[in-house]
Amino acid sequence: LNTAGAILSCMFGAFPHSAKQLKEDRGVFVGPRPGVLYKVSAEMVESAIKTKLKGTVVLVHDSSVSRWRRALGGYALVYGIRAAKGLEFKSVMVLGFFGELPVGIHKPWRELLLGHANDGYRNMYPEVEGHMKLLYTAVTRSIERLFFVETEGSVAGDAFVRWITTTSIARNKIREGTVAQTKISTPLAPLASLNKVNDVESMTMTRDEWLASGMDNAEAAEVEEDLLAAESLWDKAIYCFREAQDHDLARKARTHRSSVRFQMKLPVLKEGDKKGKSVGEDVESEYRLLEVEGASVVESLLCEGLIEEAKNVCLRLIPYMSEESVEHLHRKIIRRLGPSNNSIEAK
């Protein structure tokens, strides 16, 4: 909270009318300060999040999610900062934020952090305001531990590291044992500390925390309409359930993900391909294969008790099936399923 408050203070100093000014955040108690890892290789970051920082959620610029996920060896807990808005995580790593800023904006960032932003700053560099809001969003996703990590040096990154490791704020402390309980100002240590990867404390999550994180991702996946986004959420849920060593939930999540992937394969229907109309032999053969694969997916879903998802797949298949198959599907499966709870929580 101290870091978030300092970022807000810096932002409102340069952009006083950017948003309704919030009361400055201050930590209720002194917990671990944010850590800074600067100019470390992607390989070292990958090693850290799989060992010492296991379970840490990595936040990056939204346009870079796929690139960073690959660079970190397929690490599932990589989120775009905007996509993570509204979510909270026990341990957060803000990765590559400054190195990926546009080159032309690095020096203005340095001027801001050095306190040299003048009255015309907000008109000359309005994009910095958006960057600061994005940084504030990233910082406030963290509940317990926060790390700023840059794999490459940059003008803006150098300035930020210097700023966050030298800036301190004062806390009002009540002197007890006096009638007036006089408030005195006590200086705090710098907002963050510069670390080496080998010195970072292990952040292994408990089994319950892994389960809770997995359930959050699973619940989000179940209501997500965009299939690609749903697949990504199921990937995260599976990863969390595996780490919790809950094989039943991991299996359910994999089965649900297979359903999503099957639906992503369904071709876009053309006007002449609607059911009840004649189609070419190639298309008809493709539809028969879809029926067979779809039947296998539905069977797996039913075995896991994911009845609503099974019904959903059946309904999605109908446009690709013959009238005879559709009638059989309604009579033998859909009507018998009835109302149900599709949630993965129905373990």
GROMACS .gro file of C-alpha atoms in nm:
model
  347
    1LEU     CA    1   0.000   0.000   0.000
    2ASN     CA    2   0.287   0.238   0.070
    3THR     CA    3   0.415   0.182  -0.284
    4ALA     CA    4   0.069   0.231  -0.432
    5GLY     CA    5   0.027   0.551  -0.233
    6ALA     CA    6   0.362   0.684  -0.349
    7ILE     CA    7   0.274   0.613  -0.713
    8LEU     CA    8  -0.058   0.793  -0.669
    9SER     CA    9   0.117   1.089  -0.509
   10CYS     CA   10   0.362   1.105  -0.797
   11MET     CA   11   0.082   1.081  -1.054
   12PHE     CA   12  -0.134   1.349  -0.897
   13GLY     CA   13   0.169   1.576  -0.867
   14ALA     CA   14   0.210   1.576  -1.246
   15PHE     CA   15  -0.154   1.516  -1.344
   16PRO     CA   16  -0.363   1.683  -1.070
   17HIS     CA   17  -0.685   1.657  -1.268
   18SER     CA   18  -0.638   1.305  -1.403
   19ALA     CA   19  -0.893   1.147  -1.172
   20LYS     CA   20  -1.068   1.199  -0.844
   21GLN     CA   21  -0.787   1.205  -0.593
   22LEU     CA   22  -0.799   0.915  -0.353
   23LYS     CA   23  -0.684   0.917   0.006
   24GLU     CA   24  -0.320   0.814   0.010
   25ASP     CA   25  -0.276   0.445   0.087
   26ARG     CA   26  -0.058   0.350   0.380
   27GLY     CA   27   0.016   0.003   0.511
   28VAL     CA   28  -0.152  -0.081   0.842
   29PHE     CA   29   0.155  -0.277   0.950
   30VAL     CA   30   0.505  -0.304   0.815
   31GLY     CA   31   0.522  -0.618   0.604
   32PRO     CA   32   0.784  -0.729   0.352
   33ARG     CA   33   0.890  -0.446   0.126
   34PRO     CA   34   0.856  -0.495  -0.249
   35GLY     CA   35   1.159  -0.653  -0.408
   36VAL     CA   36   1.337  -0.526  -0.718
   37LEU     CA   37   1.523  -0.757  -0.957
   38TYR     CA   38   1.696  -0.551  -1.224
   39LYS     CA   39   1.871  -0.665  -1.539
   40VAL     CA   40   1.816  -1.034  -1.472
   41SER     CA   41   1.780  -1.286  -1.753
   42ALA     CA   42   1.447  -1.443  -1.849
   43GLU     CA   43   1.601  -1.780  -1.762
   44MET     CA   44   1.669  -1.661  -1.407
   45VAL     CA   45   1.314  -1.530  -1.378
   46GLU     CA   46   1.180  -1.864  -1.501
   47SER     CA   47   1.389  -2.049  -1.244
   48ALA     CA   48   1.271  -1.817  -0.964
   49ILE     CA   49   0.899  -1.852  -1.034
   50LYS     CA   50   0.933  -2.228  -1.047
   51THR     CA   51   1.129  -2.251  -0.721
   52LYS     CA   52   1.173  -1.960  -0.479
   53LEU     CA   53   0.873  -1.764  -0.609
   54LYS     CA   54   0.651  -2.059  -0.688
   55GLY     CA   55   0.289  -1.952  -0.724
   56THR     CA   56   0.370  -1.589  -0.803
   57VAL     CA   57   0.142  -1.432  -1.063
   58VAL     CA   58   0.334  -1.250  -1.336
   59LEU     CA   59   0.177  -0.927  -1.467
   60VAL     CA   60   0.293  -0.787  -1.801
   61HIS     CA   61   0.168  -0.550  -2.067
   62ASP     CA   62  -0.140  -0.714  -2.220
   63SER     CA   63   0.012  -0.721  -2.567
   64SER     CA   64   0.309  -0.922  -2.436
   65VAL     CA   65   0.132  -1.205  -2.251
   66SER     CA   66   0.202  -1.474  -2.512
   67ARG     CA   67   0.565  -1.370  -2.555
   68TRP     CA   68   0.639  -1.376  -2.184
   69ARG     CA   69   0.456  -1.704  -2.134
   70ARG     CA   70   0.684  -1.862  -2.394
   71ALA     CA   71   0.994  -1.693  -2.248
   72LEU     CA   72   0.909  -1.832  -1.905
   73GLY     CA   73   0.883  -2.189  -2.027
   74GLY     CA   74   0.506  -2.199  -2.065
   75TYR     CA   75   0.438  -2.063  -1.714
   76ALA     CA   76   0.059  -2.053  -1.682
   77LEU     CA   77   0.021  -1.769  -1.431
   78VAL     CA   78   0.102  -1.485  -1.671
   79TYR     CA   79  -0.168  -1.218  -1.694
   80GLY     CA   80  -0.206  -0.892  -1.879
   81ILE     CA   81  -0.231  -0.601  -1.635
   82ARG     CA   82  -0.561  -0.479  -1.776
   83ALA     CA   83  -0.700  -0.833  -1.787
   84ALA     CA   84  -0.611  -0.873  -1.417
   85LYS     CA   85  -0.799  -0.562  -1.309
   86GLY     CA   86  -1.036  -0.651  -1.026
   87LEU     CA   87  -0.837  -0.963  -0.930
   88GLU     CA   88  -0.604  -1.005  -0.634
   89PHE     CA   89  -0.314  -1.243  -0.581
   90LYS     CA   90  -0.099  -1.338  -0.285
   91SER     CA   91   0.230  -1.277  -0.466
   92VAL     CA   92   0.273  -1.060  -0.778
   93MET     CA   93   0.564  -0.991  -1.012
   94VAL     CA   94   0.541  -0.687  -1.240
   95LEU     CA   95   0.766  -0.796  -1.526
   96GLY     CA   96   0.920  -0.584  -1.802
   97PHE     CA   97   0.692  -0.286  -1.741
   98PHE     CA   98   0.950  -0.014  -1.809
   99GLY     CA   99   1.159  -0.193  -2.068
  100GLU     CA  100   0.852  -0.225  -2.292
  101LEU     CA  101   0.747   0.140  -2.272
  102PRO     CA  102   0.786   0.336  -2.599
  103VAL     CA  103   1.144   0.462  -2.631
  104GLY     CA  104   1.033   0.821  -2.675
  105ILE     CA  105   0.866   0.826  -2.336
  106HIS     CA  106   1.161   0.703  -2.126
  107LYS     CA  107   1.317   1.044  -2.060
  108PRO     CA  108   0.983   1.202  -1.960
  109TRP     CA  109   0.940   0.916  -1.711
  110ARG     CA  110   1.286   0.994  -1.571
  111GLU     CA  111   1.198   1.362  -1.535
  112LEU     CA  112   0.879   1.271  -1.354
  113LEU     CA  113   1.049   1.038  -1.106
  114LEU     CA  114   1.323   1.295  -1.041
  115GLY     CA  115   1.054   1.548  -0.953
  116HIS     CA  116   1.129   1.770  -1.253
  117ALA     CA  117   0.780   1.763  -1.408
  118ASN     CA  118   0.677   2.125  -1.465
  119ASP     CA  119   0.338   2.283  -1.524
  120GLY     CA  120   0.340   2.195  -1.893
  121TYR     CA  121   0.435   1.832  -1.839
  122ARG     CA  122   0.083   1.691  -1.851
  123ASN     CA  123   0.017   1.857  -2.186
  124MET     CA  124   0.348   1.747  -2.336
  125TYR     CA  125   0.336   1.385  -2.218
  126PRO     CA  126  -0.027   1.283  -2.162
  127GLU     CA  127   0.053   0.916  -2.230
  128VAL     CA  128   0.257   0.896  -1.910
  129GLU     CA  129  -0.065   0.940  -1.715
  130GLY     CA  130  -0.203   0.620  -1.869
  131HIS     CA  131   0.120   0.436  -1.791
  132MET     CA  132   0.106   0.544  -1.426
  133LYS     CA  133  -0.254   0.429  -1.392
  134LEU     CA  134  -0.154   0.095  -1.542
  135LEU     CA  135   0.137   0.064  -1.298
  136TYR     CA  136  -0.094   0.148  -1.008
  137THR     CA  137  -0.335  -0.124  -1.124
  138ALA     CA  138  -0.051  -0.378  -1.132
  139VAL     CA  139   0.077  -0.285  -0.786
  140THR     CA  140  -0.266  -0.306  -0.624
  141ARG     CA  141  -0.323  -0.663  -0.747
  142SER     CA  142  -0.080  -0.784  -0.478
  143ILE     CA  143  -0.201  -0.892  -0.135
  144GLU     CA  144   0.124  -0.994   0.037
  145ARG     CA  145   0.435  -0.983  -0.180
  146LEU     CA  146   0.528  -0.763  -0.473
  147PHE     CA  147   0.828  -0.775  -0.706
  148PHE     CA  148   0.935  -0.541  -0.985
  149VAL     CA  149   1.147  -0.726  -1.240
  150GLU     CA  150   1.322  -0.595  -1.550
  151THR     CA  151   1.525  -0.820  -1.777
  152GLU     CA  152   1.681  -0.528  -1.963
  153GLY     CA  153   1.813  -0.189  -1.856
  154SER     CA  154   1.639   0.126  -1.980
  155VAL     CA  155   1.630   0.496  -1.903
  156ALA     CA  156   1.286   0.471  -1.744
  157GLY     CA  157   1.378   0.148  -1.565
  158ASP     CA  158   1.698   0.299  -1.422
  159ALA     CA  159   1.503   0.598  -1.293
  160PHE     CA  160   1.229   0.384  -1.139
  161VAL     CA  161   1.474   0.154  -0.961
  162ARG     CA  162   1.658   0.453  -0.819
  163TRP     CA  163   1.327   0.616  -0.717
  164ILE     CA  164   1.166   0.316  -0.548
  165THR     CA  165   1.482   0.207  -0.365
  166THR     CA  166   1.559   0.555  -0.228
  167THR     CA  167   1.214   0.706  -0.170
  168SER     CA  168   1.073   0.675   0.180
  169ILE     CA  169   0.762   0.812   0.343
  170ALA     CA  170   0.690   0.920   0.698
  171ARG     CA  171   0.445   0.746   0.924
  172ASN     CA  172   0.259   0.916   1.205
  173LYS     CA  173   0.328   0.727   1.523
  174ILE     CA  174   0.147   0.779   1.854
  175ARG     CA  175   0.373   0.809   2.154
  176GLU     CA  176   0.193   0.614   2.422
  177GLY     CA  177   0.203   0.694   2.794
  178THR     CA  178   0.135   1.065   2.754
  179VAL     CA  179  -0.190   1.248   2.814
  180ALA     CA  180  -0.182   1.423   2.479
  181GLN     CA  181  -0.057   1.111   2.292
  182THR     CA  182   0.158   1.340   2.083
  183LYS     CA  183   0.205   1.238   1.720
  184ILE     CA  184   0.563   1.221   1.602
  185SER     CA  185   0.693   1.157   1.253
  186THR     CA  186   0.917   0.854   1.207
  187PRO     CA  187   1.100   0.798   0.876
  188LEU     CA  188   1.049   0.468   0.703
  189ALA     CA  189   1.293   0.260   0.506
  190PRO     CA  190   1.286   0.297   0.127
  191LEU     CA  191   0.974   0.171  -0.047
  192ALA     CA  192   1.152  -0.129  -0.200
  193SER     CA  193   1.477  -0.319  -0.177
  194LEU     CA  194   1.709  -0.418  -0.459
  195ASN     CA  195   1.748  -0.795  -0.453
  196LYS     CA  196   1.944  -1.075  -0.611
  197VAL     CA  197   1.745  -1.374  -0.734
  198ASN     CA  198   1.923  -1.610  -0.494
  199ASP     CA  199   1.829  -1.393  -0.196
  200VAL     CA  200   1.455  -1.383  -0.261
  201GLU     CA  201   1.249  -1.557   0.003
  202SER     CA  202   1.053  -1.861  -0.106
  203MET     CA  203   0.687  -1.787  -0.168
  204THR     CA  204   0.538  -2.138  -0.197
  205MET     CA  205   0.161  -2.122  -0.167
  206THR     CA  206  -0.032  -2.354   0.062
  207ARG     CA  207  -0.258  -2.625  -0.076
  208ASP     CA  208  -0.570  -2.428   0.020
  209GLU     CA  209  -0.437  -2.118  -0.157
  210TRP     CA  210  -0.367  -2.320  -0.473
  211LEU     CA  211  -0.720  -2.465  -0.456
  212ALA     CA  212  -0.876  -2.122  -0.407
  213SER     CA  213  -0.683  -1.981  -0.702
  214GLY     CA  214  -0.783  -2.280  -0.916
  215MET     CA  215  -1.149  -2.239  -0.825
  216ASP     CA  216  -1.139  -1.867  -0.909
  217ASN     CA  217  -1.001  -1.941  -1.255
  218ALA     CA  218  -1.244  -2.230  -1.309
  219GLU     CA  219  -1.545  -2.019  -1.215
  220ALA     CA  220  -1.430  -1.743  -1.449
  221ALA     CA  221  -1.376  -1.996  -1.729
  222GLU     CA  222  -1.726  -2.141  -1.692
  223VAL     CA  223  -1.894  -1.805  -1.761
  224GLU     CA  224  -1.644  -1.678  -2.019
  225GLU     CA  225  -1.809  -1.654  -2.362
  226ASP     CA  226  -1.488  -1.607  -2.556
  227LEU     CA  227  -1.355  -1.959  -2.613
  228LEU     CA  228  -0.990  -1.856  -2.644
  229ALA     CA  229  -1.008  -1.666  -2.314
  230ALA     CA  230  -1.190  -1.961  -2.154
  231GLU     CA  231  -0.914  -2.198  -2.267
  232SER     CA  232  -0.651  -1.974  -2.106
  233LEU     CA  233  -0.847  -1.966  -1.779
  234TRP     CA  234  -0.877  -2.345  -1.779
  235ASP     CA  235  -0.501  -2.369  -1.834
  236LYS     CA  236  -0.449  -2.163  -1.519
  237ALA     CA  237  -0.706  -2.363  -1.323
  238ILE     CA  238  -0.540  -2.693  -1.420
  239TYR     CA  239  -0.200  -2.560  -1.318
  240CYS     CA  240  -0.334  -2.454  -0.976
  241PHE     CA  241  -0.514  -2.784  -0.914
  242ARG     CA  242  -0.199  -2.977  -1.005
  243GLU     CA  243   0.003  -2.770  -0.760
  244ALA     CA  244  -0.261  -2.841  -0.494
  245GLN     CA  245  -0.226  -3.210  -0.582
  246ASP     CA  246  -0.602  -3.236  -0.625
  247HIS     CA  247  -0.612  -3.487  -0.909
  248ASP     CA  248  -0.992  -3.504  -0.925
  249LEU     CA  249  -1.035  -3.131  -0.982
  250ALA     CA  250  -0.744  -3.125  -1.226
  251ARG     CA  251  -0.909  -3.405  -1.426
  252LYS     CA  252  -1.246  -3.225  -1.428
  253ALA     CA  253  -1.077  -2.907  -1.545
  254ARG     CA  254  -0.891  -3.091  -1.823
  255THR     CA  255  -1.216  -3.248  -1.938
  256HIS     CA  256  -1.386  -2.909  -1.946
  257ARG     CA  257  -1.091  -2.763  -2.137
  258SER     CA  258  -1.119  -3.044  -2.393
  259SER     CA  259  -1.479  -2.939  -2.447
  260VAL     CA  260  -1.373  -2.580  -2.508
  261ARG     CA  261  -1.105  -2.690  -2.753
  262PHE     CA  262  -1.353  -2.907  -2.939
  263GLN     CA  263  -1.594  -2.616  -2.974
  264MET     CA  264  -1.312  -2.399  -3.107
  265LYS     CA  265  -1.269  -2.653  -3.388
  266LEU     CA  266  -1.631  -2.627  -3.506
  267PRO     CA  267  -1.628  -2.464  -3.850
  268VAL     CA  268  -1.820  -2.147  -3.922
  269LEU     CA  269  -2.142  -2.247  -4.096
  270LYS     CA  270  -2.210  -2.116  -4.442
  271GLU     CA  271  -2.560  -2.044  -4.558
  272GLY     CA  272  -2.578  -2.364  -4.761
  273ASP     CA  273  -2.443  -2.573  -4.477
  274LYS     CA  274  -2.742  -2.534  -4.247
  275LYS     CA  275  -2.906  -2.854  -4.133
  276GLY     CA  276  -3.180  -2.984  -4.356
  277LYS     CA  277  -3.004  -2.863  -4.669
  278SER     CA  278  -2.790  -3.072  -4.898
  279VAL     CA  279  -2.417  -3.034  -4.863
  280GLY     CA  280  -2.121  -3.173  -5.051
  281GLU     CA  281  -1.972  -3.510  -4.968
  282ASP     CA  282  -1.659  -3.356  -4.822
  283VAL     CA  283  -1.861  -3.137  -4.586
  284GLU     CA  284  -2.090  -3.423  -4.491
  285SER     CA  285  -1.788  -3.640  -4.413
  286GLU     CA  286  -1.642  -3.362  -4.198
  287TYR     CA  287  -1.971  -3.332  -4.008
  288ARG     CA  288  -1.980  -3.707  -3.941
  289LEU     CA  289  -1.632  -3.684  -3.791
  290LEU     CA  290  -1.748  -3.395  -3.573
  291GLU     CA  291  -2.037  -3.608  -3.449
  292VAL     CA  292  -1.802  -3.888  -3.351
  293GLU     CA  293  -1.556  -3.657  -3.175
  294GLY     CA  294  -1.840  -3.465  -3.012
  295ALA     CA  295  -1.990  -3.788  -2.879
  296SER     CA  296  -1.657  -3.872  -2.717
  297VAL     CA  297  -1.635  -3.527  -2.556
  298VAL     CA  298  -1.991  -3.552  -2.424
  299GLU     CA  299  -1.921  -3.896  -2.280
  300SER     CA  300  -1.614  -3.765  -2.096
  301LEU     CA  301  -1.811  -3.469  -1.959
  302LEU     CA  302  -2.090  -3.694  -1.833
  303CYS     CA  303  -1.839  -3.922  -1.663
  304GLU     CA  304  -1.711  -3.620  -1.470
  305GLY     CA  305  -2.062  -3.500  -1.382
  306LEU     CA  306  -2.031  -3.187  -1.597
  307ILE     CA  307  -2.386  -3.221  -1.723
  308GLU     CA  308  -2.456  -2.863  -1.827
  309GLU     CA  309  -2.141  -2.851  -2.036
  310ALA     CA  310  -2.239  -3.184  -2.193
  311LYS     CA  311  -2.577  -3.035  -2.287
  312ASN     CA  312  -2.403  -2.726  -2.422
  313VAL     CA  313  -2.181  -2.935  -2.651
  314CYS     CA  314  -2.486  -3.131  -2.774
  315LEU     CA  315  -2.667  -2.810  -2.862
  316ARG     CA  316  -2.359  -2.670  -3.036
  317LEU     CA  317  -2.340  -2.988  -3.246
  318ILE     CA  318  -2.700  -2.978  -3.372
  319PRO     CA  319  -2.635  -2.752  -3.677
  320TYR     CA  320  -2.380  -3.004  -3.803
  321MET     CA  321  -2.599  -3.314  -3.763
  322SER     CA  322  -2.857  -3.484  -3.980
  323GLU     CA  323  -3.223  -3.454  -3.879
  324GLU     CA  324  -3.226  -3.821  -3.780
  325SER     CA  325  -2.922  -3.774  -3.556
  326VAL     CA  326  -3.072  -3.461  -3.399
  327GLU     CA  327  -3.393  -3.643  -3.314
  328HIS     CA  328  -3.193  -3.928  -3.160
  329LEU     CA  329  -2.981  -3.679  -2.963
  330HIS     CA  330  -3.287  -3.509  -2.812
  331ARG     CA  331  -3.460  -3.836  -2.730
  332LYS     CA  332  -3.166  -4.028  -2.586
  333ILE     CA  333  -2.951  -3.758  -2.424
  334ILE     CA  334  -3.070  -3.397  -2.396
  335ARG     CA  335  -3.418  -3.467  -2.256
  336ARG     CA  336  -3.277  -3.713  -2.003
  337LEU     CA  337  -3.014  -3.482  -1.867
  338GLY     CA  338  -3.260  -3.235  -1.717
  339PRO     CA  339  -3.165  -2.941  -1.492
  340SER     CA  340  -2.823  -2.970  -1.332
  341ASN     CA  341  -2.532  -2.793  -1.178
  342ASN     CA  342  -2.243  -2.767  -1.421
  343SER     CA  343  -1.999  -2.607  -1.180
  344ILE     CA  344  -1.667  -2.778  -1.130
  345GLU     CA  345  -1.742  -2.736  -0.759
  346ALA     CA  346  -1.991  -3.025  -0.791
  347LYS     CA  347  -1.708  -3.260  -0.716
   0.00000   0.00000   0.00000
